[in-house]
Short mmCIF file of N, CA and C in Angstrom, two decimals:
data_model
loop_
_atom_site.label_atom_id
_atom_site.label_comp_id
_atom_site.label_asym_id
_atom_site.label_seq_id
_atom_site.Cartn_x
_atom_site.Cartn_y
_atom_site.Cartn_z
N UNK P 25 2.13 57.12 49.56
CA UNK P 25 2.09 55.99 48.65
C UNK P 25 3.38 55.20 48.80
N UNK P 26 3.21 53.89 48.79
CA UNK P 26 4.35 52.98 48.89
C UNK P 26 4.33 52.11 47.64
N UNK P 27 5.50 52.00 46.98
CA UNK P 27 5.54 51.27 45.72
C UNK P 27 6.78 50.41 45.65
N UNK P 28 6.59 49.19 45.15
CA UNK P 28 7.72 48.30 44.86
C UNK P 28 8.20 48.56 43.45
N UNK P 29 9.48 48.78 43.31
CA UNK P 29 10.06 49.11 42.01
C UNK P 29 11.14 48.09 41.68
N UNK P 30 11.05 47.49 40.52
CA UNK P 30 12.03 46.49 40.08
C UNK P 30 13.25 47.20 39.50
N UNK P 31 14.42 46.72 39.86
CA UNK P 31 15.67 47.25 39.34
C UNK P 31 16.37 46.16 38.52
N UNK P 32 17.08 46.57 37.50
CA UNK P 32 17.90 45.63 36.72
C UNK P 32 19.33 46.15 36.67
N UNK P 33 20.27 45.22 36.59
CA UNK P 33 21.70 45.55 36.47
C UNK P 33 22.29 46.19 37.72
N UNK P 34 21.68 45.91 38.87
CA UNK P 34 22.26 46.36 40.14
C UNK P 34 23.37 45.37 40.49
N UNK P 35 24.62 45.84 40.51
CA UNK P 35 25.77 44.95 40.54
C UNK P 35 26.18 44.42 41.91
N UNK P 36 25.97 45.19 42.97
CA UNK P 36 26.47 44.72 44.27
C UNK P 36 25.70 45.35 45.42
N UNK P 37 25.86 44.77 46.60
CA UNK P 37 25.17 45.27 47.79
C UNK P 37 25.66 46.67 48.17
N UNK P 38 26.93 46.95 47.92
CA UNK P 38 27.47 48.27 48.21
C UNK P 38 26.79 49.34 47.35
N UNK P 39 26.56 49.02 46.09
CA UNK P 39 25.86 49.95 45.20
C UNK P 39 24.43 50.18 45.69
N UNK P 40 23.77 49.12 46.14
CA UNK P 40 22.42 49.23 46.67
C UNK P 40 22.40 50.15 47.89
N UNK P 41 23.40 50.02 48.76
CA UNK P 41 23.48 50.87 49.95
C UNK P 41 23.71 52.33 49.57
N UNK P 42 24.57 52.57 48.57
CA UNK P 42 24.81 53.94 48.11
C UNK P 42 23.53 54.57 47.58
N UNK P 43 22.80 53.80 46.78
CA UNK P 43 21.53 54.30 46.22
C UNK P 43 20.53 54.57 47.33
N UNK P 44 20.41 53.64 48.26
CA UNK P 44 19.46 53.81 49.37
C UNK P 44 19.78 55.06 50.19
N UNK P 45 21.04 55.26 50.50
CA UNK P 45 21.44 56.43 51.28
C UNK P 45 21.16 57.73 50.55
N UNK P 46 21.46 57.78 49.26
CA UNK P 46 21.25 59.00 48.47
C UNK P 46 19.76 59.31 48.33
N UNK P 47 18.96 58.30 48.06
CA UNK P 47 17.52 58.52 47.89
C UNK P 47 16.88 58.90 49.22
N UNK P 48 17.35 58.33 50.29
CA UNK P 48 16.82 58.67 51.60
C UNK P 48 17.00 60.13 51.98
N UNK P 49 17.95 60.80 51.35
CA UNK P 49 18.20 62.21 51.63
C UNK P 49 17.38 63.15 50.75
N UNK P 50 16.68 62.60 49.74
CA UNK P 50 15.88 63.45 48.85
C UNK P 50 14.67 64.01 49.58
N UNK P 51 14.23 65.20 49.17
CA UNK P 51 13.03 65.80 49.75
C UNK P 51 11.81 64.92 49.46
N UNK P 52 10.91 64.85 50.42
CA UNK P 52 9.63 64.15 50.31
C UNK P 52 9.73 62.63 50.27
N UNK P 53 10.90 62.06 50.45
CA UNK P 53 11.01 60.61 50.55
C UNK P 53 10.76 60.23 52.01
N UNK P 54 9.68 59.48 52.24
CA UNK P 54 9.32 59.07 53.59
C UNK P 54 10.16 57.89 54.04
N UNK P 55 10.36 56.92 53.12
CA UNK P 55 11.17 55.75 53.42
C UNK P 55 11.63 55.11 52.12
N UNK P 56 12.80 54.48 52.16
CA UNK P 56 13.29 53.75 50.99
C UNK P 56 14.12 52.57 51.47
N UNK P 57 13.93 51.45 50.80
CA UNK P 57 14.73 50.26 51.04
C UNK P 57 15.15 49.73 49.67
N UNK P 58 16.44 49.45 49.52
CA UNK P 58 16.94 48.85 48.28
C UNK P 58 17.52 47.50 48.64
N UNK P 59 16.98 46.45 47.99
CA UNK P 59 17.43 45.10 48.28
C UNK P 59 18.19 44.55 47.07
N UNK P 60 19.48 44.33 47.27
CA UNK P 60 20.32 43.83 46.18
C UNK P 60 19.90 42.43 45.74
N UNK P 61 19.63 41.55 46.69
CA UNK P 61 19.31 40.16 46.35
C UNK P 61 18.03 40.04 45.51
N UNK P 62 17.03 40.80 45.84
CA UNK P 62 15.78 40.72 45.09
C UNK P 62 15.72 41.72 43.94
N UNK P 63 16.74 42.61 43.86
CA UNK P 63 16.79 43.64 42.82
C UNK P 63 15.52 44.51 42.85
N UNK P 64 15.12 44.90 44.07
CA UNK P 64 13.92 45.70 44.23
C UNK P 64 14.16 46.89 45.15
N UNK P 65 13.39 47.92 44.91
CA UNK P 65 13.39 49.10 45.77
C UNK P 65 11.97 49.30 46.26
N UNK P 66 11.81 49.56 47.56
CA UNK P 66 10.52 49.95 48.11
C UNK P 66 10.63 51.42 48.42
N UNK P 67 9.83 52.22 47.72
CA UNK P 67 9.88 53.68 47.86
C UNK P 67 8.56 54.17 48.44
N UNK P 68 8.67 55.02 49.44
CA UNK P 68 7.48 55.58 50.07
C UNK P 68 7.60 57.10 50.05
N UNK P 69 6.53 57.75 49.56
CA UNK P 69 6.48 59.21 49.48
C UNK P 69 5.02 59.65 49.49
N UNK P 70 4.74 60.92 49.80
CA UNK P 70 3.36 61.39 49.79
C UNK P 70 2.71 61.20 48.42
N UNK P 71 1.43 60.83 48.41
CA UNK P 71 0.72 60.55 47.15
C UNK P 71 0.82 61.70 46.14
N UNK P 72 0.61 62.92 46.61
CA UNK P 72 0.58 64.06 45.70
C UNK P 72 1.95 64.44 45.15
N UNK P 73 3.00 63.92 45.73
CA UNK P 73 4.36 64.25 45.27
C UNK P 73 5.10 63.03 44.71
N UNK P 74 4.41 61.89 44.63
CA UNK P 74 5.10 60.65 44.29
C UNK P 74 5.74 60.69 42.90
N UNK P 75 5.05 61.23 41.91
CA UNK P 75 5.60 61.27 40.56
C UNK P 75 6.87 62.13 40.49
N UNK P 76 6.86 63.25 41.19
CA UNK P 76 8.04 64.12 41.23
C UNK P 76 9.20 63.42 41.95
N UNK P 77 8.88 62.75 43.04
CA UNK P 77 9.91 62.02 43.79
C UNK P 77 10.49 60.91 42.92
N UNK P 78 9.65 60.18 42.21
CA UNK P 78 10.13 59.09 41.37
C UNK P 78 11.06 59.61 40.26
N UNK P 79 10.73 60.75 39.69
CA UNK P 79 11.60 61.34 38.66
C UNK P 79 12.96 61.69 39.26
N UNK P 80 12.95 62.24 40.45
CA UNK P 80 14.21 62.59 41.12
C UNK P 80 15.00 61.33 41.49
N UNK P 81 14.28 60.29 41.90
CA UNK P 81 14.93 59.01 42.22
C UNK P 81 15.64 58.45 40.98
N UNK P 82 14.98 58.50 39.84
CA UNK P 82 15.59 57.99 38.60
C UNK P 82 16.87 58.75 38.26
N UNK P 83 16.85 60.08 38.42
CA UNK P 83 18.05 60.88 38.16
C UNK P 83 19.17 60.52 39.12
N UNK P 84 18.82 60.34 40.38
CA UNK P 84 19.81 60.03 41.41
C UNK P 84 20.45 58.66 41.15
N UNK P 85 19.64 57.68 40.81
CA UNK P 85 20.16 56.33 40.54
C UNK P 85 21.11 56.38 39.33
N UNK P 86 20.75 57.13 38.30
CA UNK P 86 21.60 57.22 37.10
C UNK P 86 22.95 57.86 37.43
N UNK P 87 22.95 58.83 38.35
CA UNK P 87 24.21 59.47 38.75
C UNK P 87 25.12 58.48 39.47
N UNK P 88 24.53 57.66 40.33
CA UNK P 88 25.32 56.75 41.17
C UNK P 88 25.72 55.50 40.39
N UNK P 89 24.76 54.88 39.71
CA UNK P 89 24.99 53.64 38.95
C UNK P 89 24.31 53.76 37.59
N UNK P 90 25.04 54.28 36.60
CA UNK P 90 24.42 54.52 35.29
C UNK P 90 23.86 53.27 34.60
N UNK P 91 24.33 52.10 34.96
CA UNK P 91 23.86 50.88 34.31
C UNK P 91 22.54 50.36 34.87
N UNK P 92 22.14 50.83 36.03
CA UNK P 92 20.92 50.34 36.66
C UNK P 92 19.70 50.85 35.89
N UNK P 93 18.78 49.93 35.61
CA UNK P 93 17.54 50.27 34.93
C UNK P 93 16.41 50.17 35.94
N UNK P 94 15.58 51.21 36.00
CA UNK P 94 14.43 51.22 36.91
C UNK P 94 13.19 50.85 36.11
N UNK P 95 12.54 49.76 36.50
CA UNK P 95 11.32 49.31 35.85
C UNK P 95 10.18 49.59 36.80
N UNK P 96 9.41 50.62 36.52
CA UNK P 96 8.32 50.95 37.45
C UNK P 96 6.98 50.80 36.79
#
């Protein structure tokens, strides 16, 4: 499953790169792109594990950038 996720309060391109790198290392993440300019994340993971991956993604983003809000 591939899903576009809206982000809010993403402050800079460096933060987007940090988030993208950290999420890319998570188990079951097939692909991830974080775009600072559009404030969006494209997350790809297996259908049967997508909800678990998304929960882990939310935790990871909060650790790196606590102000970022994930609107999914």
